mmCIF file of C-alpha atoms in Angstrom:
data_model
loop_
_atom_site.group_PDB
_atom_site.id
_atom_site.type_symbol
_atom_site.label_atom_id
_atom_site.label_comp_id
_atom_site.label_asym_id
_atom_site.label_seq_id
_atom_site.Cartn_x
_atom_site.Cartn_y
_atom_site.Cartn_z
ATOM 1 C CA UNK A 1 24.209 18.994 -2.913
ATOM 2 C CA UNK A 2 23.321 19.637 -6.650
ATOM 3 C CA UNK A 3 25.892 21.775 -8.899
ATOM 4 C CA UNK A 4 24.497 24.142 -11.312
ATOM 5 C CA UNK A 5 27.394 25.272 -14.045
ATOM 6 C CA UNK A 6 26.391 28.194 -16.414
ATOM 7 C CA UNK A 7 28.225 29.733 -19.300
ATOM 8 C CA UNK A 8 27.703 33.128 -20.472
ATOM 9 C CA UNK A 9 29.305 35.222 -23.300
ATOM 10 C CA UNK A 10 28.760 38.373 -21.184
ATOM 11 C CA UNK A 11 30.014 37.465 -17.411
ATOM 12 C CA UNK A 12 27.588 38.494 -14.748
ATOM 13 C CA UNK A 13 30.545 39.726 -12.748
ATOM 14 C CA UNK A 14 31.415 42.105 -15.391
ATOM 15 C CA UNK A 15 29.284 45.212 -14.557
ATOM 16 C CA UNK A 16 30.921 47.146 -17.678
ATOM 17 C CA UNK A 17 28.620 44.664 -19.817
ATOM 18 C CA UNK A 18 25.366 45.472 -17.807
ATOM 19 C CA UNK A 19 26.226 49.339 -18.331
ATOM 20 C CA UNK A 20 24.952 50.589 -22.089
ATOM 21 C CA UNK A 21 22.013 47.893 -21.728
ATOM 22 C CA UNK A 22 18.377 48.637 -20.494
ATOM 23 C CA UNK A 23 17.580 47.282 -17.472
ATOM 24 C CA UNK A 24 14.730 44.983 -18.928
ATOM 25 C CA UNK A 25 17.434 43.487 -21.674
ATOM 26 C CA UNK A 26 18.314 39.863 -21.345
ATOM 27 C CA UNK A 27 21.035 37.206 -22.084
ATOM 28 C CA UNK A 28 20.534 33.493 -22.737
ATOM 29 C CA UNK A 29 21.980 31.368 -20.133
ATOM 30 C CA UNK A 30 23.210 27.739 -20.424
ATOM 31 C CA UNK A 31 23.249 25.822 -17.279
ATOM 32 C CA UNK A 32 24.135 22.235 -16.735
ATOM 33 C CA UNK A 33 22.480 20.518 -13.940
ATOM 34 C CA UNK A 34 24.532 17.436 -12.787
ATOM 35 C CA UNK A 35 23.217 14.239 -13.821
ATOM 36 C CA UNK A 36 21.115 15.945 -16.672
ATOM 37 C CA UNK A 37 21.569 14.504 -20.120
ATOM 38 C CA UNK A 38 21.716 18.362 -21.338
ATOM 39 C CA UNK A 39 22.013 21.941 -20.631
ATOM 40 C CA UNK A 40 19.071 24.148 -19.698
ATOM 41 C CA UNK A 41 18.483 27.182 -21.878
ATOM 42 C CA UNK A 42 16.808 30.077 -20.142
ATOM 43 C CA UNK A 43 16.910 34.055 -20.458
ATOM 44 C CA UNK A 44 17.947 35.920 -17.438
ATOM 45 C CA UNK A 45 17.862 39.898 -17.138
ATOM 46 C CA UNK A 46 21.459 41.532 -17.249
ATOM 47 C CA UNK A 47 21.789 42.489 -13.505
ATOM 48 C CA UNK A 48 20.217 39.364 -12.230
ATOM 49 C CA UNK A 49 21.563 37.940 -8.867
ATOM 50 C CA UNK A 50 22.904 34.459 -8.834
ATOM 51 C CA UNK A 51 20.175 33.389 -6.538
ATOM 52 C CA UNK A 52 17.468 34.875 -9.272
ATOM 53 C CA UNK A 53 19.413 32.912 -11.916
ATOM 54 C CA UNK A 54 19.176 29.712 -9.972
ATOM 55 C CA UNK A 55 15.356 30.046 -9.148
ATOM 56 C CA UNK A 56 14.482 30.519 -13.195
ATOM 57 C CA UNK A 57 16.607 27.647 -14.171
ATOM 58 C CA UNK A 58 14.963 25.418 -11.515
ATOM 59 C CA UNK A 59 11.553 26.536 -12.821
ATOM 60 C CA UNK A 60 12.768 25.815 -16.366
ATOM 61 C CA UNK A 61 14.114 22.587 -15.514
ATOM 62 C CA UNK A 62 11.208 21.570 -13.624
ATOM 63 C CA UNK A 63 8.645 22.867 -16.537
ATOM 64 C CA UNK A 64 10.487 20.775 -19.161
ATOM 65 C CA UNK A 65 9.959 17.760 -16.881
ATOM 66 C CA UNK A 66 13.900 16.972 -16.695
ATOM 67 C CA UNK A 67 15.529 14.334 -14.408
ATOM 68 C CA UNK A 68 16.291 13.992 -12.242
ATOM 69 C CA UNK A 69 13.909 15.794 -10.467
ATOM 70 C CA UNK A 70 14.885 19.006 -8.628
ATOM 71 C CA UNK A 71 13.465 19.843 -5.280
ATOM 72 C CA UNK A 72 12.123 23.660 -6.036
ATOM 73 C CA UNK A 73 12.060 24.242 -2.144
ATOM 74 C CA UNK A 74 15.782 23.444 -2.020
ATOM 75 C CA UNK A 75 17.011 26.051 -4.715
ATOM 76 C CA UNK A 76 18.844 27.881 -1.953
ATOM 77 C CA UNK A 77 21.096 24.829 -1.388
ATOM 78 C CA UNK A 78 22.210 24.712 -5.199
ATOM 79 C CA UNK A 79 25.563 26.502 -6.487
ATOM 80 C CA UNK A 80 26.366 28.243 -9.737
ATOM 81 C CA UNK A 81 29.692 27.661 -11.177
ATOM 82 C CA UNK A 82 31.605 29.074 -14.158
ATOM 83 C CA UNK A 83 32.190 25.366 -15.336
ATOM 84 C CA UNK A 84 31.696 21.819 -14.525
ATOM 85 C CA UNK A 85 35.312 21.747 -13.591
ATOM 86 C CA UNK A 86 35.161 24.846 -11.625
ATOM 87 C CA UNK A 87 35.356 24.210 -7.884
ATOM 88 C CA UNK A 88 34.690 28.014 -6.979
ATOM 89 C CA UNK A 89 30.958 28.843 -6.726
ATOM 90 C CA UNK A 90 29.372 32.435 -7.304
ATOM 91 C CA UNK A 91 28.114 34.104 -4.332
ATOM 92 C CA UNK A 92 24.535 34.287 -4.502
ATOM 93 C CA UNK A 93 24.219 37.959 -4.368
ATOM 94 C CA UNK A 94 26.342 38.473 -7.035
ATOM 95 C CA UNK A 95 25.257 40.332 -10.474
#
């Protein structure tokens, strides 16, 4: 199991933050993949599900040629955590 840790200025679970923005508004998400030397930065639409965010990050990670290699087909097994030190993962269907 790989752990993806993310940090947002505007928490994805805080729907008040999403309100007042257009549906096509995006935020920059920094995601650290366990074993990778640095975070992946990618743009994510406000209101995207955790599952969509994971898919975007895995695609960006592979596109950049980072190691260790991630299996794109195994994206459903990845988890998204608030930080590297957090044991609680986000639900796949949370916004």
